Amino acid sequence: MKKETHLKGISGSPGICIGRAYLVDHEGVDVVERYFIDPKDVQKEKNRFKHAVQRATEELKTIIKNISKDYLRHAQILETHLHMLKDKMLYEKTLSVIEKERVNAEWALKKVVSETQAGFKEMEDPYLRERAADIAHVGHRIMLNLVGAYPVNLENIDKRVILVARELTPAETSQIQLEWIKGFVTDYGGAASHTSIIARSLQIPAVLGLENATAMIQNEDILIVDGSVGLVILHPKQGTLKAYKQKKDRYEARAARLIRSSKASAVTTDGHPVSVMGNIELPEEVVAVLDHGGEGIGLYRTEFQYLNRPDFPSEEELFEKYKDVVDVMGDRPITIRTLDINGEKAISSSRSEMEKNPALGLRAIRFCLQYPEVFKVQLRAILRVAKIGNVKILFPMISCMDELLTAKKLLREAAQSLEKDGLPYAGNIPIGLLVEVPAAVTMADVLIREVDFFSFGTNDLIQYAFAIDRGNARVAHLYRPLHPAVIRMLKKAMDAVIQNGKKGIICGEMAGDPLHIPLLLGLGIDELSMNAQYIPLVKRMIQRVSLQESRAFVQSILNETTAEGIRVRVFETYGDLLKNGIMTEGVHGDPVPLKQAKEKR
Ligand code: PEP
Ligand code: MG
């Protein structure tokens, strides 16, 4: 009898599965030896490399051609890989190493891949840092062809298994027959890796970053994967198996109930409807928003069309991307946020000089106002798509009236230029201001007069209000949406919204946590927008709360002085609702450790 072993990794995708392991191995490509090439054979070696790239290209093209509609997101990733195969930094560089150092192609490739990867890993931008994995996947595919190893063929899996791999490449995951895969377990990868993104979108439990899963687990071993908490149990005992089977049934029943109930509208117990929308980055995510009961797109982050490329996208390209979203959403509302680059996300075409403090630098609207020719391309694309869909526009990072008025002026100019060009467009679309700089809160009463709605980007608002880098784990403990400073800022701005008869929306992560719902409703928020997976929970919470009571609740906590104080008050008032079917194990993580909060209060 083998010993039950618990392996702790990162939660990649929630859910529980129990089954046998299927190891995905890439033998023969890990140990690469170096040998020198005779000068007269250098050209032959270069050709060998070129042929391997050619075969890798053909393989990828075939995979892309056969990709099922469940994997649209994959196709996009694989298209990028296809381009990377012939990218200068990989292709030309490897050829040049073969020639200059007179080494075998495998060694040259390995050297170039690891140098390029190291370059990406050092980048400040987390998105670009993640791209180091893409370089590895592309290099790996060429390497398989060089050494003549067979790529793993996941298409042949014909029984329900849990995949265990060092890392699954997007090309591999795209071949998986969904009905055969119960879960993923990998040595590498974090919550932002492709495997995790894909597992979440396919709703398959996944635990990543286990480091030694492939060393510890063997084919056919029995595993329990608890993706919600990032736990893998190897050789579970009978008692553990029984407990997890029950846990799994409970989880699935709850998830199904939640999804079913998410189709109902979110109306409070006293009859007040609240719009619950989804946040998206790519058009492909729209379907998940609808599946989870989202009533529209409350935040379409548009910067992803500008990343990973040397130039700016054309008006036509952007129009098509926005139209993809409109085509699925029909006349449901879509709020398109204008370009928010630099800061966290940087694009190569904008990074002319490095900034010491990118979050405080030429980011979002500041960048757009400095480069109106880039901005106007996007404004024209948005105005054109607004003619065929229910589209609103949202300006990020506005910190003063001047910026807002200039942005509006550029929007008018974009409309005039479309008029001149005789292109169809909507001239009068609702304009929103993304409140994420504390100065905008201070000036809320005047800024609100110039727009139709405020949307609160609490991720940045909290970052800037508390002077904490939102990506820095060392100050993460200071990131507290329930801090009275946050509640007071929201209250001040929402009072201005209400007095002017405008609308208030929350689109930061704060909107996706049921714990915050009574407070947000009580402040007068009209609409909440969040990641698709949280929509059912949030709708359910709204359906259990009375608007009138939540208003009184907000009044009653305004004199609290600490985040802990507010948290305890939320639990005292709404704890039963939250615990009763909303914040139980596995779906939204554990409830806040109340004991600690009470002690600190
Ligand atoms: C926010 O800051 O809360 C927000 C919604 O924008 P992002 O997370 O894209 O910065
Ligand atoms: Mg923001």
XYZ file of C-alpha atoms and ligand atoms in Angstrom:
612
model
C 0.000 0.000 0.000
C 1.566 3.298 -1.082
C 1.569 6.224 1.296
C -0.955 9.021 0.815
C 0.987 12.144 -0.156
C -0.245 15.729 -0.345
C 1.368 17.958 -2.984
C 0.751 21.689 -2.713
C 0.777 23.856 -5.842
C -0.968 26.882 -7.285
C -4.674 26.927 -7.966
C -4.951 27.105 -11.759
C -8.645 26.417 -12.187
C -11.226 25.561 -9.514
C -13.088 22.274 -9.111
C -12.340 18.739 -7.948
C -11.557 15.612 -9.958
C -10.530 12.078 -9.029
C -8.910 9.697 -11.478
C -5.819 8.016 -12.855
C -2.692 9.873 -13.920
C -1.576 10.071 -17.542
C 1.982 11.300 -17.811
C 2.879 13.508 -20.722
C 6.557 13.060 -21.330
C 8.926 14.535 -23.835
C 11.760 12.097 -23.787
C 14.955 12.737 -25.614
C 14.886 16.491 -25.734
C 16.084 17.369 -22.265
C 19.704 16.373 -22.576
C 21.293 18.256 -25.412
C 24.922 17.624 -26.167
C 27.258 20.034 -27.826
C 29.518 19.006 -30.645
C 31.486 20.971 -33.194
C 30.759 20.967 -36.890
C 33.383 20.760 -39.555
C 33.499 24.081 -41.486
C 32.506 22.317 -44.697
C 29.371 20.905 -42.993
C 28.132 24.162 -41.477
C 25.722 24.807 -44.333
C 24.365 21.257 -43.973
C 23.780 21.858 -40.260
C 22.009 25.135 -41.015
C 19.789 23.323 -43.494
C 18.997 20.671 -40.912
C 17.789 23.446 -38.625
C 15.769 25.063 -41.419
C 14.067 21.761 -42.192
C 13.190 21.243 -38.542
C 11.598 24.719 -38.478
C 9.755 23.906 -41.682
C 8.356 20.689 -40.201
C 7.415 22.496 -36.983
C 5.602 25.109 -39.100
C 3.646 22.441 -40.946
C 2.709 20.704 -37.689
C 1.435 23.922 -36.174
C -0.514 24.818 -39.311
C -2.228 21.423 -39.232
C -3.095 21.836 -35.564
C -4.519 25.323 -36.211
C -6.531 24.057 -39.167
C -8.100 21.266 -37.126
C -8.724 23.325 -34.034
C -12.228 22.954 -32.628
C -14.369 25.939 -31.781
C -13.878 25.237 -28.063
C -10.292 26.373 -28.479
C -10.590 29.667 -30.314
C -8.274 31.255 -27.832
C -5.699 28.611 -28.591
C -5.778 29.365 -32.267
C -4.717 32.901 -31.525
C -1.857 31.747 -29.299
C -0.727 29.217 -31.893
C -0.800 31.841 -34.639
C 1.646 33.818 -32.492
C 3.826 30.711 -32.171
C 3.733 30.291 -35.911
C 5.156 33.784 -36.338
C 7.733 33.175 -33.626
C 9.128 30.169 -35.507
C 10.512 32.516 -38.098
C 11.163 35.406 -35.741
C 14.587 36.972 -36.106
C 15.483 36.566 -32.458
C 14.979 32.823 -32.670
C 15.474 31.768 -36.282
C 18.212 34.091 -37.519
C 20.039 33.997 -34.222
C 20.202 30.199 -34.138
C 21.502 30.111 -37.690
C 24.119 32.667 -36.775
C 25.239 30.705 -33.667
C 25.622 27.558 -35.820
C 27.730 29.507 -38.250
C 29.832 31.553 -35.855
C 30.384 28.944 -33.154
C 30.334 25.946 -35.514
C 28.142 23.965 -33.117
C 25.310 21.512 -33.727
C 21.828 22.922 -34.339
C 20.383 21.487 -31.103
C 23.001 23.230 -29.015
C 22.623 26.510 -30.902
C 18.852 26.404 -30.507
C 19.069 25.600 -26.817
C 21.452 28.507 -26.266
C 19.319 31.011 -28.177
C 16.082 29.896 -26.510
C 17.508 30.196 -23.023
C 19.032 33.621 -23.736
C 15.830 34.948 -25.276
C 13.772 33.494 -22.451
C 16.030 35.116 -19.875
C 15.512 38.465 -21.622
C 11.732 38.093 -21.400
C 11.823 36.925 -17.807
C 13.609 40.092 -16.761
C 10.985 42.352 -18.241
C 8.964 44.398 -15.811
C 5.745 43.889 -17.665
C 4.086 40.703 -16.307
C 2.396 40.041 -19.659
C 5.699 40.086 -21.510
C 7.335 38.059 -18.750
C 4.758 35.338 -19.315
C 5.779 35.263 -22.989
C 9.026 33.564 -21.955
C 6.891 30.404 -21.860
C 5.885 30.914 -25.511
C 9.534 31.048 -26.544
C 10.100 27.776 -24.689
C 7.134 26.109 -26.440
C 8.284 27.211 -29.862
C 11.880 26.140 -29.191
C 10.637 22.825 -27.865
C 8.684 22.080 -31.025
C 11.710 22.786 -33.212
C 13.844 20.659 -30.904
C 11.472 17.697 -31.192
C 11.872 17.878 -34.931
C 15.637 18.238 -34.736
C 16.170 15.193 -32.552
C 13.472 13.234 -34.339
C 11.374 12.738 -31.203
C 7.639 12.446 -31.646
C 5.528 15.235 -30.255
C 3.154 14.038 -27.607
C -0.043 13.021 -29.269
C -2.811 13.784 -26.887
C -5.425 13.028 -29.480
C -4.947 9.339 -28.771
C -6.093 9.478 -25.180
C -9.223 7.366 -25.051
C -10.040 7.077 -21.379
C -10.834 9.652 -18.756
C -7.535 10.689 -17.177
C -5.788 13.451 -15.286
C -2.939 14.853 -17.352
C 0.346 15.205 -15.514
C 3.041 17.150 -17.326
C 6.016 19.333 -16.695
C 4.120 21.957 -18.636
C 1.407 21.703 -21.250
C 1.971 23.768 -24.339
C -0.983 25.568 -25.910
C -0.534 23.332 -28.945
C -0.868 20.250 -26.762
C -3.856 21.461 -24.804
C -5.598 22.324 -28.051
C -5.438 18.670 -29.154
C -7.083 17.363 -26.043
C -10.420 15.688 -26.497
C -12.298 17.493 -23.790
C -14.428 14.516 -22.811
C -11.329 12.513 -21.845
C -9.583 15.010 -19.636
C -10.647 15.302 -16.039
C -7.930 17.654 -14.868
C -4.434 19.082 -15.334
C -1.439 18.816 -13.031
C 1.832 20.493 -13.981
C 5.301 21.132 -12.580
C 5.516 24.653 -13.968
C 3.152 27.518 -14.610
C 1.361 30.105 -12.546
C -2.145 31.464 -12.368
C -1.495 33.670 -15.414
C -0.050 30.888 -17.584
C -1.824 29.689 -20.703
C -2.586 26.278 -19.200
C -4.369 27.980 -16.370
C -6.265 30.414 -18.618
C -7.339 27.547 -20.827
C -8.267 25.232 -17.949
C -10.444 27.977 -16.491
C -12.147 28.700 -19.769
C -12.816 24.972 -20.268
C -13.793 24.643 -16.598
C -11.374 21.783 -15.919
C -9.794 21.614 -12.427
C -6.065 22.376 -12.558
C -3.192 22.566 -10.092
C 0.000 24.094 -11.441
C 3.507 24.908 -10.280
C 3.948 21.683 -8.260
C 7.626 21.576 -9.260
C 8.070 17.815 -8.878
C 4.720 16.312 -9.880
C 6.183 14.445 -12.861
C 8.910 12.999 -10.647
C 6.524 11.870 -7.901
C 3.574 10.655 -9.965
C 3.570 7.614 -12.241
C 1.208 6.557 -14.981
C -2.029 5.075 -13.641
C -1.481 6.401 -10.088
C -4.725 7.470 -8.437
C -4.971 11.205 -7.854
C -7.337 13.681 -6.310
C -7.010 17.175 -7.766
C -8.559 20.014 -5.807
C -8.084 22.963 -8.153
C -9.796 25.408 -5.816
C -7.079 25.196 -3.196
C -4.175 24.020 -5.381
C -3.879 20.551 -3.809
C -3.051 17.170 -5.375
C -3.402 14.015 -3.263
C -1.365 11.074 -4.513
C -2.372 7.498 -3.495
C -5.358 8.688 -1.432
C -6.561 6.416 1.368
C -10.103 5.004 1.195
C -11.324 7.533 3.759
C -9.824 10.452 1.828
C -11.337 9.200 -1.422
C -14.776 8.948 0.148
C -14.543 12.432 1.663
C -13.429 13.949 -1.651
C -16.130 12.169 -3.647
C -18.686 13.837 -1.406
C -16.897 17.161 -1.635
C -16.832 16.865 -5.425
C -20.565 16.110 -5.603
C -21.327 19.068 -3.361
C -19.083 21.341 -5.428
C -20.644 20.291 -8.718
C -24.195 20.540 -7.458
C -23.490 24.013 -6.138
C -21.748 25.169 -9.294
C -24.650 23.884 -11.420
C -27.175 25.584 -9.138
C -25.253 28.808 -9.326
C -25.038 28.783 -13.118
C -28.757 27.962 -13.394
C -29.727 30.698 -11.011
C -27.413 33.133 -12.790
C -29.852 33.334 -15.683
C -32.342 35.109 -13.423
C -31.911 38.858 -13.174
C -30.265 40.352 -10.159
C -33.065 42.081 -8.272
C -32.818 42.928 -4.587
C -35.420 41.606 -2.117
C -37.123 45.001 -2.275
C -37.389 44.950 -6.057
C -34.409 47.036 -7.193
C -32.704 45.662 -10.345
C -28.892 45.778 -10.571
C -27.021 45.182 -13.845
C -24.336 42.525 -13.570
C -21.858 42.560 -16.418
C -18.619 40.891 -17.444
C -15.083 42.221 -17.870
C -13.219 41.008 -20.945
C -9.812 41.397 -22.534
C -10.388 39.451 -25.728
C -13.499 39.013 -27.883
C -13.368 35.241 -27.235
C -14.314 35.798 -23.599
C -17.747 37.168 -24.455
C -19.321 33.720 -24.584
C -18.205 32.933 -21.021
C -19.820 36.177 -19.846
C -23.156 35.194 -21.422
C -22.905 31.613 -20.136
C -22.468 32.886 -16.601
C -25.472 35.169 -16.810
C -23.707 38.455 -17.632
C -26.067 41.061 -19.071
C -23.456 42.928 -21.046
C -19.796 43.886 -21.109
C -19.099 46.455 -18.417
C -15.396 46.707 -19.217
C -13.693 45.771 -22.463
C -9.961 46.250 -21.832
C -8.597 47.055 -25.279
C -4.842 47.108 -24.726
C -4.297 43.471 -25.638
C -4.626 44.321 -29.309
C -1.557 46.564 -28.892
C 0.716 44.131 -27.058
C 3.301 41.778 -28.521
C 3.784 43.682 -31.745
C 6.168 46.290 -33.079
C 3.498 48.613 -34.561
C 0.059 49.968 -33.715
C -3.094 48.223 -34.951
C -5.008 49.834 -37.802
C -8.513 51.300 -37.503
C -9.885 48.411 -39.566
C -8.229 45.820 -37.341
C -9.644 47.419 -34.201
C -13.075 47.845 -35.765
C -13.154 44.131 -36.583
C -12.148 43.174 -33.012
C -14.862 45.392 -31.520
C -17.367 44.111 -34.071
C -16.614 40.536 -32.990
C -17.908 41.486 -29.547
C -20.957 43.328 -30.916
C -21.807 40.366 -33.154
C -22.172 38.112 -30.113
C -23.700 40.646 -27.734
C -26.352 41.993 -30.135
C -27.975 45.006 -28.519
C -26.676 44.291 -25.013
C -24.507 47.102 -23.634
C -20.726 47.092 -24.204
C -18.391 49.593 -22.549
C -15.157 49.929 -24.480
C -12.323 51.366 -22.426
C -9.817 53.310 -24.461
C -6.210 52.212 -24.510
C -4.656 51.724 -21.069
C -1.023 50.949 -21.802
C 2.185 51.431 -19.923
C 2.005 51.209 -16.183
C 1.500 47.481 -15.714
C 1.184 46.708 -19.394
C 3.655 48.085 -21.853
C 3.822 47.768 -25.572
C 7.035 47.719 -27.464
C 5.854 50.463 -29.799
C 5.212 52.860 -26.907
C 8.230 52.086 -24.811
C 10.546 54.590 -26.326
C 12.197 55.250 -23.017
C 11.976 53.346 -19.785
C 10.160 55.064 -16.981
C 11.284 54.657 -13.415
C 7.745 54.561 -12.084
C 5.551 53.343 -14.936
C 2.390 53.274 -12.799
C 2.913 56.982 -12.183
C 4.109 57.666 -15.689
C 2.781 58.202 -19.181
C 0.011 55.660 -18.806
C -3.506 55.262 -20.262
C -5.168 58.589 -21.188
C -1.881 60.440 -20.652
C -0.253 58.339 -23.331
C -3.245 58.781 -25.651
C -3.303 62.551 -25.252
C 0.402 62.732 -25.969
C -0.063 60.631 -29.115
C -3.399 61.860 -30.520
C -2.712 60.251 -33.898
C -2.637 56.816 -32.185
C -5.649 57.693 -30.036
C -7.791 58.903 -32.928
C -7.431 55.593 -34.746
C -9.044 53.881 -31.785
C -11.684 56.590 -31.297
C -12.745 56.272 -34.938
C -12.988 52.470 -34.622
C -15.128 52.814 -31.472
C -17.463 55.399 -33.038
C -17.889 53.212 -36.106
C -18.753 50.111 -34.119
C -21.151 52.155 -31.966
C -23.265 52.537 -35.096
C -24.011 48.810 -35.078
C -23.967 48.032 -31.337
C -24.992 49.416 -27.950
C -21.548 50.875 -27.259
C -20.304 53.274 -24.593
C -16.806 54.712 -24.265
C -14.742 54.888 -21.076
C -11.642 57.052 -20.533
C -9.133 55.545 -18.051
C -6.848 57.301 -15.535
C -8.424 60.757 -15.843
C -6.911 62.905 -13.111
C -8.166 66.374 -14.007
C -10.729 68.327 -16.011
C -8.250 69.292 -18.752
C -7.608 65.656 -19.639
C -11.294 64.882 -19.792
C -12.116 67.899 -21.962
C -9.226 67.158 -24.338
C -10.282 63.524 -24.651
C -13.829 64.649 -25.457
C -12.518 67.139 -27.999
C -10.517 64.400 -29.734
C -13.612 62.225 -29.767
C -15.547 65.037 -31.501
C -12.726 65.456 -34.001
C -12.736 61.728 -34.698
C -16.485 61.972 -35.397
C -15.934 64.933 -37.736
C -13.253 63.060 -39.665
C -15.576 60.072 -40.083
C -18.281 62.430 -41.312
C -15.843 63.859 -43.828
C -14.848 60.381 -44.978
C -18.493 59.456 -45.398
C -18.205 56.473 -43.038
C -21.148 55.416 -40.833
C -20.659 56.172 -37.125
C -22.631 57.013 -33.973
C -22.002 60.624 -33.082
C -23.489 60.686 -29.629
C -22.320 57.756 -27.555
C -22.435 57.706 -23.737
C -19.112 58.801 -22.252
C -17.754 57.461 -18.970
C -14.855 58.404 -16.742
C -12.902 55.601 -15.076
C -12.357 56.829 -11.538
C -9.025 55.383 -10.500
C -6.950 58.389 -9.489
C -7.820 59.886 -6.079
C -7.741 63.413 -7.572
C -10.758 62.461 -9.676
C -12.633 61.597 -6.486
C -11.814 64.979 -5.019
C -13.093 66.654 -8.189
C -16.013 64.258 -8.677
C -18.704 66.936 -8.338
C -17.375 68.872 -11.333
C -16.090 65.985 -13.458
C -19.422 64.169 -13.331
C -21.123 67.076 -15.151
C -19.013 66.350 -18.225
C -19.829 62.633 -18.505
C -22.760 60.223 -18.507
C -21.356 57.825 -15.936
C -18.534 57.110 -13.544
C -16.984 53.664 -13.526
C -14.808 52.924 -10.505
C -11.557 51.130 -11.252
C -10.968 50.078 -7.672
C -7.819 48.101 -8.532
C -5.986 51.289 -9.361
C -7.956 53.575 -7.081
C -6.789 51.527 -4.086
C -3.245 51.312 -5.466
C -2.975 55.085 -5.824
C -4.872 55.971 -2.648
C -2.670 53.839 -0.419
C 0.510 54.294 -2.449
C 0.931 50.523 -2.866
C 2.101 48.851 -6.051
C -0.770 46.504 -6.930
C 1.663 43.855 -8.208
C 3.974 43.903 -5.195
C 3.337 40.982 -2.838
C 5.240 42.726 -0.040
C 2.600 45.418 0.327
C -0.389 43.260 -0.607
C -1.551 43.267 3.017
C -2.346 46.968 2.639
C -4.645 46.318 -0.305
C -8.019 46.424 1.458
C -11.164 47.263 -0.484
C -13.127 47.428 2.766
C -10.906 50.101 4.261
C -12.924 53.144 5.373
C -10.731 55.295 3.095
C -12.028 53.331 0.094
C -15.637 53.396 1.253
C -15.443 57.136 1.897
C -13.933 57.817 -1.533
C -16.662 55.800 -3.207
C -19.293 57.557 -1.124
C -18.027 61.015 -1.998
C -17.975 60.263 -5.724
C -21.291 58.378 -5.681
C -23.018 61.283 -3.889
C -21.964 63.480 -6.822
C -23.216 60.858 -9.294
C -26.615 60.649 -7.584
C -27.002 64.416 -7.217
C -26.417 64.832 -10.938
C -28.757 61.999 -11.917
C -25.935 60.014 -13.539
C -24.901 56.338 -13.240
C -22.224 54.698 -11.069
C -20.510 51.428 -11.948
C -17.804 49.317 -10.295
C -15.544 47.407 -12.672
C -12.538 46.708 -10.437
C -12.023 43.319 -8.775
C -13.923 44.625 -5.762
C -17.182 44.090 -7.682
C -16.643 40.319 -7.912
C -16.716 39.547 -4.202
C -20.132 38.900 -2.576
C -18.753 40.289 0.669
C -18.715 43.773 -0.835
C -22.151 43.728 -2.396
C -24.287 45.182 0.446
C -21.890 48.096 0.780
C -21.753 48.796 -2.938
C -25.527 48.670 -3.293
C -25.926 50.873 -0.246
C -23.630 53.454 -1.833
C -26.007 53.629 -4.804
C -23.967 51.693 -7.372
C -26.160 50.863 -10.403
C -24.019 48.311 -12.163
C -21.266 45.813 -11.332
C -18.797 44.361 -13.812
C -16.417 41.474 -13.102
C -14.690 38.328 -14.355
C -17.312 35.980 -15.780
C -16.786 33.271 -13.176
C -17.918 35.533 -10.320
C -21.164 36.685 -11.958
C -23.367 33.838 -10.581
C -22.202 34.380 -6.993
C -22.652 38.114 -7.144
C -26.118 37.809 -8.669
C -27.089 35.400 -5.950
C -25.933 37.787 -3.256
C -27.832 40.706 -4.797
C -30.986 38.570 -4.846
C -30.708 38.163 -1.067
C -30.035 41.752 -0.067
C -32.511 44.576 0.515
C -31.470 47.890 -1.021
C -33.105 49.885 1.725
C -31.323 47.938 4.448
C -28.013 48.200 2.640
C -28.371 52.003 2.524
C -28.913 52.067 6.264
C -25.968 49.706 6.652
C -23.639 52.087 4.795
C -24.741 54.966 7.029
C -24.041 52.843 10.075
C -20.452 52.000 9.139
C -19.280 55.437 8.024
C -17.706 56.112 11.393
C -15.713 52.895 11.472
C -12.001 53.614 11.512
C -10.427 50.377 10.268
C -10.845 47.798 7.499
C -11.172 45.098 10.156
C -13.967 47.058 11.821
C -15.942 47.219 8.573
C -15.289 43.585 7.757
C -16.570 42.473 11.151
C -19.669 44.660 10.703
C -20.324 43.111 7.292
C -20.166 39.653 8.801
C -22.301 40.619 11.806
C -25.015 41.904 9.484
C -24.677 39.686 6.423
C -22.673 36.718 7.714
C -25.596 34.295 7.582
C -26.366 35.188 3.980
C -22.735 34.872 2.974
C -22.124 31.582 4.697
C -25.434 30.108 3.663
C -24.611 28.932 0.166
C -22.521 31.833 -1.058
C -19.101 31.591 0.479
C -18.738 27.892 1.131
C -15.693 25.853 0.239
C -14.331 25.679 -3.185
C -16.188 28.242 -5.203
C -15.004 31.526 -3.871
C -12.350 30.417 -1.442
C -12.712 30.520 2.297
C -14.609 33.248 4.073
C -12.439 36.017 5.473
C -10.713 34.797 8.638
C -13.140 36.560 10.851
C -11.428 35.601 14.060
C -8.327 37.487 13.029
C -10.332 40.510 11.979
C -12.163 40.552 15.322
C -8.883 40.340 17.194
C -7.384 43.199 15.218
C -10.427 45.434 15.508
C -9.091 49.023 -12.265
O -8.053 49.673 -12.141
O -9.826 48.723 -11.310
C -9.514 48.557 -13.585
C -10.705 48.055 -13.795
O -8.606 48.619 -14.593
P -7.316 47.656 -14.738
O -7.451 46.549 -13.736
O -7.359 47.202 -16.142
O -6.202 48.594 -14.444
Mg -7.110 50.478 -13.911
